[in-house]
Every structure is written in structure tokens, then in C-alpha cells.
PDB file of N, CA and C in Angstrom:
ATOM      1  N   UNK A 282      99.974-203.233 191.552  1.00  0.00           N
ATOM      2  CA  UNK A 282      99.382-201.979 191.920  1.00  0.00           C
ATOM      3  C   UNK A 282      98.431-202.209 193.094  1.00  0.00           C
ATOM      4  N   UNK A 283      98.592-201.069 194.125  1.00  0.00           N
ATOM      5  CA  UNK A 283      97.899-201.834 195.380  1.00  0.00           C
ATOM      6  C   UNK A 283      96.721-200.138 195.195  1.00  0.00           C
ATOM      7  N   UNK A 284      95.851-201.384 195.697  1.00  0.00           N
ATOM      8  CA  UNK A 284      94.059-199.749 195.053  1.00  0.00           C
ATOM      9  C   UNK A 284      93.538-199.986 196.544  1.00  0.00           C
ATOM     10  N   UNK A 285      93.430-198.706 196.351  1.00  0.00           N
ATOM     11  CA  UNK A 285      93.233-197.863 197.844  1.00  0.00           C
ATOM     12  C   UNK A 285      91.394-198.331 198.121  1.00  0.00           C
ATOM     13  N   UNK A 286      91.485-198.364 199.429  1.00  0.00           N
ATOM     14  CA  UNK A 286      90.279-199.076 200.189  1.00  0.00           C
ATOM     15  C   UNK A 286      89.348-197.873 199.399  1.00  0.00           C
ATOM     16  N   UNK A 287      87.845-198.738 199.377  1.00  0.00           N
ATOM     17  CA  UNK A 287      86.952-197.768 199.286  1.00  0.00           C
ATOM     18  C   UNK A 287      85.809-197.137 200.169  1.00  0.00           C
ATOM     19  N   UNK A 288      85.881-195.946 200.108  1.00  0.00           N
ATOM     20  CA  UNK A 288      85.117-195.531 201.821  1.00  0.00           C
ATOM     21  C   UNK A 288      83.570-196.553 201.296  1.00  0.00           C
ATOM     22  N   UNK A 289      83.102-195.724 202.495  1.00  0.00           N
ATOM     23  CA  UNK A 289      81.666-196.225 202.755  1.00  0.00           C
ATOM     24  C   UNK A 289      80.500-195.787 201.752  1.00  0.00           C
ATOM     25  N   UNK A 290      80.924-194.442 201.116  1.00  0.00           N
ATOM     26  CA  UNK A 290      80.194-193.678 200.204  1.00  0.00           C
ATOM     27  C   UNK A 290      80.483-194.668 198.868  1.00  0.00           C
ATOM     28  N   UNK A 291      81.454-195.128 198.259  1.00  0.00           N
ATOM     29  CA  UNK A 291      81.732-195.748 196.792  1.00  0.00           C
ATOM     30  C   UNK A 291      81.078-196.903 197.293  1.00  0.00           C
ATOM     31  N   UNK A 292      81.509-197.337 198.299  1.00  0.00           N
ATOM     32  CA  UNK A 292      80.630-199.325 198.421  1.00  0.00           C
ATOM     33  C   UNK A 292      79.196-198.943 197.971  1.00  0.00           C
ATOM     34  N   UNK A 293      78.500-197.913 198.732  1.00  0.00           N
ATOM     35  CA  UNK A 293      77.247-197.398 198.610  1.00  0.00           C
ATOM     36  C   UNK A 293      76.577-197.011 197.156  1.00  0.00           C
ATOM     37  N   UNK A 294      77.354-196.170 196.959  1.00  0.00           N
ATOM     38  CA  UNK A 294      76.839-195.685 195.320  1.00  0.00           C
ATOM     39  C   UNK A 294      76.992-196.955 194.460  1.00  0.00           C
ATOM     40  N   UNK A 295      77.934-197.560 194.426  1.00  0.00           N
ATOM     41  CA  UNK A 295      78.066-199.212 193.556  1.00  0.00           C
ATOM     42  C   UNK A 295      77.388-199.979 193.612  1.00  0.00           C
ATOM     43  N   UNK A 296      77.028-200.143 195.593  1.00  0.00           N
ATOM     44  CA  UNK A 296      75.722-200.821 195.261  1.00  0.00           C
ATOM     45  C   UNK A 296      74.217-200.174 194.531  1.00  0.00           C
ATOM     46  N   UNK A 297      74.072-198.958 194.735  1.00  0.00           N
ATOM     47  CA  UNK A 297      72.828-198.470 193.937  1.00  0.00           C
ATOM     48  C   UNK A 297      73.103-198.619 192.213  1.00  0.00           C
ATOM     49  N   UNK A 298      73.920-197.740 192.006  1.00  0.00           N
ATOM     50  CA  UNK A 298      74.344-198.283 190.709  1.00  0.00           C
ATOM     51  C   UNK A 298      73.819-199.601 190.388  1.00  0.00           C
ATOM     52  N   UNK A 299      74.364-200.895 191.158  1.00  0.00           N
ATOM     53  CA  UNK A 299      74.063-202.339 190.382  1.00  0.00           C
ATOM     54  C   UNK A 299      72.454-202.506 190.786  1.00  0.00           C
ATOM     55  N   UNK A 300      71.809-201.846 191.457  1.00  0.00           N
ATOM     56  CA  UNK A 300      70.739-202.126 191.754  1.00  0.00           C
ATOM     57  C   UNK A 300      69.539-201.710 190.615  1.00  0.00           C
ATOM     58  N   UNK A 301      69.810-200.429 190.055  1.00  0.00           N
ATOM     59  CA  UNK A 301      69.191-199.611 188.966  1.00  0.00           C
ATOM     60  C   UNK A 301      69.726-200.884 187.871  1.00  0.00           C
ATOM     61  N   UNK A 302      70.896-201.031 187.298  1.00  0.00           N
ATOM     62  CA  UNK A 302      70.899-201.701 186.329  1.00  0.00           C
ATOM     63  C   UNK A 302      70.022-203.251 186.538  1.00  0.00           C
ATOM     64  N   UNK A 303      70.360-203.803 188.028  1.00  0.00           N
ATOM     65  CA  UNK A 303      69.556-204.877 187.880  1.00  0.00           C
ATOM     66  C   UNK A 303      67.872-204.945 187.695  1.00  0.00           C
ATOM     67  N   UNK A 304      67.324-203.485 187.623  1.00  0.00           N
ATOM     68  CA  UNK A 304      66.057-203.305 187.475  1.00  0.00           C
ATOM     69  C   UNK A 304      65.651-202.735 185.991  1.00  0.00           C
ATOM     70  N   UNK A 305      66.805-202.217 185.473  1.00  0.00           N
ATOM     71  CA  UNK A 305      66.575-202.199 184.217  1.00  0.00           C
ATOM     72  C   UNK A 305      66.655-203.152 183.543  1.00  0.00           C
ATOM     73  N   UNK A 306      67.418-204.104 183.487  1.00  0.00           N
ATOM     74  CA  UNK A 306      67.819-205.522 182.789  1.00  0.00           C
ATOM     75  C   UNK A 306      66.408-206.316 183.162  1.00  0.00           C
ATOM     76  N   UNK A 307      65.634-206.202 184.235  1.00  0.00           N
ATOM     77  CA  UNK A 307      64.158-206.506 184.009  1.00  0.00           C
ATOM     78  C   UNK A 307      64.403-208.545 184.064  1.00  0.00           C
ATOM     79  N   UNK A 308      63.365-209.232 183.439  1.00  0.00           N
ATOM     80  CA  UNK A 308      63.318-210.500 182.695  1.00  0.00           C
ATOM     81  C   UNK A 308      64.744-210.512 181.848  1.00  0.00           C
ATOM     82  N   UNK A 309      65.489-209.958 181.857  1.00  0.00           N
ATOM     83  CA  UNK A 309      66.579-210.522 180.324  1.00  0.00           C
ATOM     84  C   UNK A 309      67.501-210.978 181.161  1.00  0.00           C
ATOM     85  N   UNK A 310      68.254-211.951 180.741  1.00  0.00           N
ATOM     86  CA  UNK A 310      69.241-213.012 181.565  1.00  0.00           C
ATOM     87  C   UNK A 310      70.305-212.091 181.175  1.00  0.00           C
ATOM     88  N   UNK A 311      71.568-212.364 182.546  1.00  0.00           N
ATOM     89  CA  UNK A 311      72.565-211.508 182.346  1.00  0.00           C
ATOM     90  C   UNK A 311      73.488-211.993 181.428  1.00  0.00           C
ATOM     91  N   UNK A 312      73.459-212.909 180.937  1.00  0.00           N
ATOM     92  CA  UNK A 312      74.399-213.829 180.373  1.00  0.00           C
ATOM     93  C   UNK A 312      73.835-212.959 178.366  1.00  0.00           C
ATOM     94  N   UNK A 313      72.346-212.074 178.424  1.00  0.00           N
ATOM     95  CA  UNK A 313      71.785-211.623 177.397  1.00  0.00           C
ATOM     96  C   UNK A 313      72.527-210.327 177.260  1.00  0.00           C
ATOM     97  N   UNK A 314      71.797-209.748 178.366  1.00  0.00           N
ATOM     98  CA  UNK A 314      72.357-208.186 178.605  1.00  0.00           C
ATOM     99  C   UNK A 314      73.894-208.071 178.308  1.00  0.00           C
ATOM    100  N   UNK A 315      74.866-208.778 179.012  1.00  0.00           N
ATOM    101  CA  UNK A 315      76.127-208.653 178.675  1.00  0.00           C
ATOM    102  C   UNK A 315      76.626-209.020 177.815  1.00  0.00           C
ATOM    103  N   UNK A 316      76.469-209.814 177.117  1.00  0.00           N
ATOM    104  CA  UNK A 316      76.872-209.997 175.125  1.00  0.00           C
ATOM    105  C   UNK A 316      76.696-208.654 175.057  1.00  0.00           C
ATOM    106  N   UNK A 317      75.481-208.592 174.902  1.00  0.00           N
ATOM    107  CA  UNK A 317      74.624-207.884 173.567  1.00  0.00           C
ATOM    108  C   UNK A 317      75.828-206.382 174.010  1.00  0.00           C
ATOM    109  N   UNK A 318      75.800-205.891 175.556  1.00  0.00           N
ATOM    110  CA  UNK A 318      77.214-205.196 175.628  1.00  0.00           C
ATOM    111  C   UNK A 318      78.305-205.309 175.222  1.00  0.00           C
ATOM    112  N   UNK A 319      78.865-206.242 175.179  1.00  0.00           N
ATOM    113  CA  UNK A 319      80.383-206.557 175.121  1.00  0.00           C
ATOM    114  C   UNK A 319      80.948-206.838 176.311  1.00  0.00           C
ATOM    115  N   UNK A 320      80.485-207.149 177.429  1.00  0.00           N
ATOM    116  CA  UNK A 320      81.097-207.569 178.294  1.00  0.00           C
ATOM    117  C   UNK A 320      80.965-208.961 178.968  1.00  0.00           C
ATOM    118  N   UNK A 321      81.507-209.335 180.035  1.00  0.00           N
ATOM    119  CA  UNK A 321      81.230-210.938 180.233  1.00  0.00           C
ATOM    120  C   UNK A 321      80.199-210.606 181.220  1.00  0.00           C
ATOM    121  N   UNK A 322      79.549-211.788 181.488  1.00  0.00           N
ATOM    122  CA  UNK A 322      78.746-211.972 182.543  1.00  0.00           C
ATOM    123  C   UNK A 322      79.049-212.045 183.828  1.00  0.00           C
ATOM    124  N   UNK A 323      80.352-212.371 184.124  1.00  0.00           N
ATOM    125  CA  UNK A 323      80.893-212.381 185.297  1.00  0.00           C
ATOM    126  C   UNK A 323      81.379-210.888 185.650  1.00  0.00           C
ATOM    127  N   UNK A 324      81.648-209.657 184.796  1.00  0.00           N
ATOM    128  CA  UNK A 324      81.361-208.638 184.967  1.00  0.00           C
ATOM    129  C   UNK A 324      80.601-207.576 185.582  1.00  0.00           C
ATOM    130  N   UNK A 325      79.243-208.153 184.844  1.00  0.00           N
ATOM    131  CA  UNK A 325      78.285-207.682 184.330  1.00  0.00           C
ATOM    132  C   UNK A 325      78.027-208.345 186.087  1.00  0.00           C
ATOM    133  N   UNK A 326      77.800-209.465 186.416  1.00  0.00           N
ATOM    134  CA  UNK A 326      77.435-209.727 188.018  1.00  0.00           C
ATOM    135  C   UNK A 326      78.203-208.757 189.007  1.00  0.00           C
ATOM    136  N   UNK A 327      79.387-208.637 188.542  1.00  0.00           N
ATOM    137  CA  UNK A 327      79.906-207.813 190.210  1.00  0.00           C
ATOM    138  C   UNK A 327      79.606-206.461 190.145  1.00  0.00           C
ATOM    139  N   UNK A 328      79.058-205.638 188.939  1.00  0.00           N
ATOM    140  CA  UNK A 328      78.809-204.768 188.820  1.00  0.00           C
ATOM    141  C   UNK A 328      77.785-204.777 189.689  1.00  0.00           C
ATOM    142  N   UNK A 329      76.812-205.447 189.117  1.00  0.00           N
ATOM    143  CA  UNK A 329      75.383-205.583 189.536  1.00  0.00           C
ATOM    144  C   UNK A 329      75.083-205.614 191.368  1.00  0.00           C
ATOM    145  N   UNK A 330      76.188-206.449 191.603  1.00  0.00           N
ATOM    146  CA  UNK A 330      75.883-206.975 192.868  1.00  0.00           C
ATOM    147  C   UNK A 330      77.091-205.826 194.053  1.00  0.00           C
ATOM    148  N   UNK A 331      77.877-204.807 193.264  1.00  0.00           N
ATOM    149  CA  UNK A 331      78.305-203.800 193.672  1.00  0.00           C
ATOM    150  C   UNK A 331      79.742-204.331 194.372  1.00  0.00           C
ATOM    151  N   UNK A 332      80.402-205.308 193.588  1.00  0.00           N
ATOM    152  CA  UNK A 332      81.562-205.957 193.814  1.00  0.00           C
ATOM    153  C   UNK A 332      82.261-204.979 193.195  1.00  0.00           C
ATOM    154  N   UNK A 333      82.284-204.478 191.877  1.00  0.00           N
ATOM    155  CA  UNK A 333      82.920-203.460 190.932  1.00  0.00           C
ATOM    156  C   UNK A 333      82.317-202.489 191.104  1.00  0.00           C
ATOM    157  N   UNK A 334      82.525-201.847 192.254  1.00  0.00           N
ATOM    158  CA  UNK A 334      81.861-199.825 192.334  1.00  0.00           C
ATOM    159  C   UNK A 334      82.535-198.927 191.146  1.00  0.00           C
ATOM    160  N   UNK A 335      83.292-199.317 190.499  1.00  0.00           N
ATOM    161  CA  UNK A 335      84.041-198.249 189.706  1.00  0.00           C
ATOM    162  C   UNK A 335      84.257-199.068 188.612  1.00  0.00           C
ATOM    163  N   UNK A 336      82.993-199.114 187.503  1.00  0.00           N
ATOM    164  CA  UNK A 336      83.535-200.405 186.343  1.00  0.00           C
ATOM    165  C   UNK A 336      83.642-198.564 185.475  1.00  0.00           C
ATOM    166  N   UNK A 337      84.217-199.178 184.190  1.00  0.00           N
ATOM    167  CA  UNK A 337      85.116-197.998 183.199  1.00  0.00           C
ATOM    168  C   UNK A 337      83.945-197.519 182.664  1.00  0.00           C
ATOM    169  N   UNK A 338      84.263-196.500 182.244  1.00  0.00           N
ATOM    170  CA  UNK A 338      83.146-195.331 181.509  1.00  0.00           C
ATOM    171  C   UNK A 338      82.258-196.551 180.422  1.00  0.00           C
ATOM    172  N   UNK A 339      83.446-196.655 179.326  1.00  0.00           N
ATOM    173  CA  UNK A 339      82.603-197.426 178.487  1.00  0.00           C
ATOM    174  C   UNK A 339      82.182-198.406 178.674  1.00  0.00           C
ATOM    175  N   UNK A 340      82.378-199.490 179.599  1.00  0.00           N
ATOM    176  CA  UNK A 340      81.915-200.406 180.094  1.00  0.00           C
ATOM    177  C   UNK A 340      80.060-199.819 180.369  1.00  0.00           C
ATOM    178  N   UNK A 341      80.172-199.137 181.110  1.00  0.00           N
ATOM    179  CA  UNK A 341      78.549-198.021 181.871  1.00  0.00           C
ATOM    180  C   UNK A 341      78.081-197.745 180.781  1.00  0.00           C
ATOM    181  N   UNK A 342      78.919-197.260 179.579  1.00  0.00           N
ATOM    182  CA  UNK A 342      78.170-196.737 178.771  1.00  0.00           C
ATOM    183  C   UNK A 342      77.474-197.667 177.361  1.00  0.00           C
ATOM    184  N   UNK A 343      78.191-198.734 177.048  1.00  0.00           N
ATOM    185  CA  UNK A 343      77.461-199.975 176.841  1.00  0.00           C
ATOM    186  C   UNK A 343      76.287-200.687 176.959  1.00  0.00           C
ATOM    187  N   UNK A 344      76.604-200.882 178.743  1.00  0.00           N
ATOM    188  CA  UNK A 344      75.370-201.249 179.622  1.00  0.00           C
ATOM    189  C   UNK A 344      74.398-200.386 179.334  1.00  0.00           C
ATOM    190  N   UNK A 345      74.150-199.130 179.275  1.00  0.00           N
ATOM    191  CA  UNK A 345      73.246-197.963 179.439  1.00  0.00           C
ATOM    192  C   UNK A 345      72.462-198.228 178.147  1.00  0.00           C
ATOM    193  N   UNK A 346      73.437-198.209 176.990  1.00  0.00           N
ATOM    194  CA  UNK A 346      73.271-198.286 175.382  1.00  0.00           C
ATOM    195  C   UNK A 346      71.972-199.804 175.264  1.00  0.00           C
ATOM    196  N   UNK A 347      72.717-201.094 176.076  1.00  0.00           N
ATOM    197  CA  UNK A 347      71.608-201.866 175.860  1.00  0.00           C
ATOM    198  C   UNK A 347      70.334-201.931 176.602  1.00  0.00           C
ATOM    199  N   UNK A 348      70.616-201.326 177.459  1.00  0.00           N
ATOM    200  CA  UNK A 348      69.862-201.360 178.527  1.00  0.00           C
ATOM    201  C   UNK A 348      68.547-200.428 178.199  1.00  0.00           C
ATOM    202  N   UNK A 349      69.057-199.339 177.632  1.00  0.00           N
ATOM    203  CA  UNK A 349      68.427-198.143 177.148  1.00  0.00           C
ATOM    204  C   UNK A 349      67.921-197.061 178.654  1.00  0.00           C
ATOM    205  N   UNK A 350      69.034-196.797 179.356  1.00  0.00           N
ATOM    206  CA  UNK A 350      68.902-196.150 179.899  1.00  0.00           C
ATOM    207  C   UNK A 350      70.042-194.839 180.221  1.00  0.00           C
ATOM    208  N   UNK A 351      69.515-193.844 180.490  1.00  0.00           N
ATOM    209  CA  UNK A 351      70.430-192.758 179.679  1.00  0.00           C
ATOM    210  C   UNK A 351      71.754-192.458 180.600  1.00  0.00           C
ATOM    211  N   UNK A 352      72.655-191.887 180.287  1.00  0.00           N
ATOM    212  CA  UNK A 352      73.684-191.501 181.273  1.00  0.00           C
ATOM    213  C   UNK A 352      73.354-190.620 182.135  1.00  0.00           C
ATOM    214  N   UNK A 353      72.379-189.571 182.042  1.00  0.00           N
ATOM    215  CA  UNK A 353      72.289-188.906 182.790  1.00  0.00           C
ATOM    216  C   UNK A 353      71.199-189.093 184.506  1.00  0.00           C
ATOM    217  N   UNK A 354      70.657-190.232 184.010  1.00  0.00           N
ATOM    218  CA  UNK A 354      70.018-190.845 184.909  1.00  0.00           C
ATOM    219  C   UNK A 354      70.622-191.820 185.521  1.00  0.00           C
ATOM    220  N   UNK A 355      71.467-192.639 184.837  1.00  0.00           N
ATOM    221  CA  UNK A 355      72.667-192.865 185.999  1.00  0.00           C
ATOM    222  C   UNK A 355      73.793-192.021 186.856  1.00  0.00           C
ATOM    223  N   UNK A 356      74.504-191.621 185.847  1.00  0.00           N
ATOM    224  CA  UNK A 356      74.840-190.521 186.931  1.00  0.00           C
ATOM    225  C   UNK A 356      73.970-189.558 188.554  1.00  0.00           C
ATOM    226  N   UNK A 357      72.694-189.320 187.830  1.00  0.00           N
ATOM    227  CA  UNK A 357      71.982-188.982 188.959  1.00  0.00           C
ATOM    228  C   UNK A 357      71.680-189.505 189.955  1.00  0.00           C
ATOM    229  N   UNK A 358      71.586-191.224 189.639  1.00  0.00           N
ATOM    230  CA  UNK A 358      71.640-192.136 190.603  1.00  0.00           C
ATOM    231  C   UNK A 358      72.411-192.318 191.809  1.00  0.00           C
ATOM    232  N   UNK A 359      73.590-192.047 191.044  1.00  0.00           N
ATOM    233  CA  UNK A 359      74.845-191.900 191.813  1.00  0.00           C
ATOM    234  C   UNK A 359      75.617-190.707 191.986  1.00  0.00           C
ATOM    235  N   UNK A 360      74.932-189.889 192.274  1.00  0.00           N
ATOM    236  CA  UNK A 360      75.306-188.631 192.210  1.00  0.00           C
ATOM    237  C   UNK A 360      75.664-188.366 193.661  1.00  0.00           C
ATOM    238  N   UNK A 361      76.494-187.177 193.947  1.00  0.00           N
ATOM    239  CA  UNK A 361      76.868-187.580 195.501  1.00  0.00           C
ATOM    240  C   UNK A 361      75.859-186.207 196.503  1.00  0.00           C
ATOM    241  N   UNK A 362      75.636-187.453 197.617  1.00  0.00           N
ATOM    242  CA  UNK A 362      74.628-186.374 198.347  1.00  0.00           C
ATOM    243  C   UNK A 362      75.502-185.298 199.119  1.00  0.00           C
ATOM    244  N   UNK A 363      75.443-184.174 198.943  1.00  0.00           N
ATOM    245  CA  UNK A 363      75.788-183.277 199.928  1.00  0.00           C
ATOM    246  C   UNK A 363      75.575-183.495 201.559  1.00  0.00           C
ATOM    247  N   UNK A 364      74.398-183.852 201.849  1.00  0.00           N
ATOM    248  CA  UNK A 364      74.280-184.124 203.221  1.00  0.00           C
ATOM    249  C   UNK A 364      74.745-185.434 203.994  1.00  0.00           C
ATOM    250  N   UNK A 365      75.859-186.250 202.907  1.00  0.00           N
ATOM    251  CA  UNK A 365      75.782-187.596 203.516  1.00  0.00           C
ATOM    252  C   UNK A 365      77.032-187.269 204.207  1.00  0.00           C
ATOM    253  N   UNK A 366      76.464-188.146 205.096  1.00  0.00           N
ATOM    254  CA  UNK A 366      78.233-188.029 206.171  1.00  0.00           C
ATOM    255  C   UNK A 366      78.564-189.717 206.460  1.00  0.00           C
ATOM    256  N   UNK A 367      80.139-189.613 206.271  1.00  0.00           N
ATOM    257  CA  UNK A 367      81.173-190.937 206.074  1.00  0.00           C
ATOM    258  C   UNK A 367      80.118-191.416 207.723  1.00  0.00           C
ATOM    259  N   UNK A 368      79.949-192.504 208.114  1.00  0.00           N
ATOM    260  CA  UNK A 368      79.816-192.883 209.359  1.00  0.00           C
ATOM    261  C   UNK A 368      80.833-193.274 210.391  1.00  0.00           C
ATOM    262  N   UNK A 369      80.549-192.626 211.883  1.00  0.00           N
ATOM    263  CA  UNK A 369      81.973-193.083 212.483  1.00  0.00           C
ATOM    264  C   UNK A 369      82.545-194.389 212.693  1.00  0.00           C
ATOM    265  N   UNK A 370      83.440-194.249 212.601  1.00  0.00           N
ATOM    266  CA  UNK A 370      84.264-195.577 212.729  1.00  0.00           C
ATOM    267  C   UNK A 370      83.687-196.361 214.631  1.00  0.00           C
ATOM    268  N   UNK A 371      83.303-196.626 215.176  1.00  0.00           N
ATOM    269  CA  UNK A 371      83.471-197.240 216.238  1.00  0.00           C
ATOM    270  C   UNK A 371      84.871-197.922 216.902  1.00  0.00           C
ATOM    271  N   UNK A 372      84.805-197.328 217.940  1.00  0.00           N
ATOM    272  CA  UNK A 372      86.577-198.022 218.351  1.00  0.00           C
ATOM    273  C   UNK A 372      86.466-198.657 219.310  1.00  0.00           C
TER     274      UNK A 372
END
């Protein structure tokens, strides 16, 4: 299955996304945080570091669960700005 490039807006939001979680996870080692989820740590890094812009609902919703931070404040995080515009390509 070949997955379609991701604009400039998903690289973006993925990275904020991993940025909020890496500030919620605080002092706790990721190798903590992601057990205690169910997911691996090597996961749990590309998320973080906005390698995985699009990890699965329940995956987020896990994270959120240990993390203790709510869905709706992630989502808001990443919520999409109306005023953002794709940037031009340079040719």
C-alpha cells in the first residue's frame, strides 16, 4: 500500500501533537508512559518526535488515559487553523 505524502499542515500538527504529549509525560521515562499504555516505546518516540502524525485513535486515546490528559484538549491542540495557508512551493 503506497500512503500518500503528507502536506505541510499534518507534518505540523504531528509535530505539536508529540510536543504536548512530550510535556505531559513530564519526568516519566518513555519506556514508563508506554507500557503503562500498551504501546512500545519505539512508538510512543515517533509519535512524540512527529515521525507518526497520524498514530490510531486508540493508540491517542491510551496515551491521553495515562497521561491524564483529556481528548478534547488534544484535539484542540491540533485542531485545524482556518487562517493557515499550505506554504508555496518555491520553484
Amino acid at each position: 500500500m503506497v500512503r500518500t505524502p503528507l502536506t505541510t499542515w499534518e507534518r505540523e500538527r504531528g509535530e505539536r501533537f508529540g510536543a504536548l504529549l512530550r510535556r505531559a509525560r513530564g519526568s516519566r521515562s518513555m519506556a514508563e508512559v508506554a507500557a503503562a499504555a500498551g504501546v512500545s516505546a519505539e512508538t510512543l518516540r515517533k509519535i512524540e518526535t512527529g515521525r507518526a502524525p497520524t498514530p490510531a485513535f486508540f493508540t491517542v486515546a491510551a496515551l491521553a488515559t495515562v497521561l491524564r490528559v483529556s481528548l478534547d484538549e488534544l484535539a484542540d491542540a491540533c485542531a485545524h487553523d482556518p487562517d493557515w495557508q499550505e506554504p508555496a512551493l518555491s520553484a
